[in-house]
Amino acid sequence: FEMIRRWSAVLLVCLVSFSEAVFDCAPHETTAFIRSPRTRLAGTPVVVSTAGHDLTCAQYCRNNIEPTTGAQRVCASFNFDGRETCYFFDDAAAPAGTAQLASNPSANNFYYEKTCLPAVSAHEACTYRSFSFEKTRKTVIEGFVRKSVQVGSHEQCLSACLKESEFVCRSVNYNYDTYICELNTEDRRSKPTHLRRIEENIDYFDNNCLTRQNRCGSSGGNLVFVKTTNFEIHFYDHTQSVEAQESYCLQKCLDSLNTFCRSVEFSPTEKNCIVSDEDTFSRADQQGQVQAKDYYEPICVAADLSSSTCRQQAAFERFIGSSIE
């Protein structure tokens, strides 16, 4: 019996060490997260926390800290409900871990998986944001490959995108069978008609670490806002603040560091400003009319606006489902 007890203790230590080895990054690696939308990990979470938003949850998971007690606990991944609740796991989806993804999750499910990106700094991997890349399974974007390299893993592929200096790498296609990494100059938002579902073992990754200076691509361009009155994205709140007027709220989007701002919602009466990394592209089935709230999306225009006479906060206003004849 004593011998069995000792071997059980050794086995437990080995399992703990294995878990930490898998989900703790080496000194030359940076801990980052890959997000998968409309996806959640199946099984029972080790901790459930209403931490506030995904950025806070990512910080807890990155540092292997249990939100409720502050104790050390191995974290490999978490589910986020789009509002305030995160479900932490000590395992990840296969092949990184042994768990499985749930089938047919609702739109308000987001899966964040911890990953170790080699040879990039925390700033390059934008660890000040909740995730560095967003993954779409068995999908590629075609026609915009600027560089193709063979690497040893998808982590090396993502690092290559972040380290690219000759052009702005907006997305990557990664082939798990051939280890071919394709760096693209466009992404699924700028060229949505070039995105294609496939049966091959290839995933598409959006670079979420773009900045205000390079998000419009290497050719430059300017960000302008398109306004939709009495409109919102349902069931998704992110960075909220109270701003005195519309212009201050839109400036929050332009200056946002923790969130890759893809949309802004502003209530003229309540002065509530929501800066979000979601937009009408990613939440096509979770949007609609609402009273007393306006919606704004920043878009890139390849025009010199230095001599523009436009003095409005939004360059365009959109009326969904309408046309002039």
mmCIF file of C-alpha atoms in Angstrom, residues 42 61 134 197 209 235 250:
data_model
loop_
_atom_site.group_PDB
_atom_site.id
_atom_site.type_symbol
_atom_site.label_atom_id
_atom_site.label_comp_id
_atom_site.label_asym_id
_atom_site.label_seq_id
_atom_site.Cartn_x
_atom_site.Cartn_y
_atom_site.Cartn_z
ATOM 1 C CA ALA A 42 -16.896 21.621 -23.910
ATOM 2 C CA CYS A 61 -5.300 33.276 -17.529
ATOM 3 C CA GLU A 134 -8.537 35.349 -34.444
ATOM 4 C CA ARG A 197 -14.136 27.483 -46.968
ATOM 5 C CA CYS A 209 -2.215 43.491 -33.382
ATOM 6 C CA PHE A 235 -25.354 41.215 -26.541
ATOM 7 C CA LEU A 250 -14.967 58.543 -31.447
#
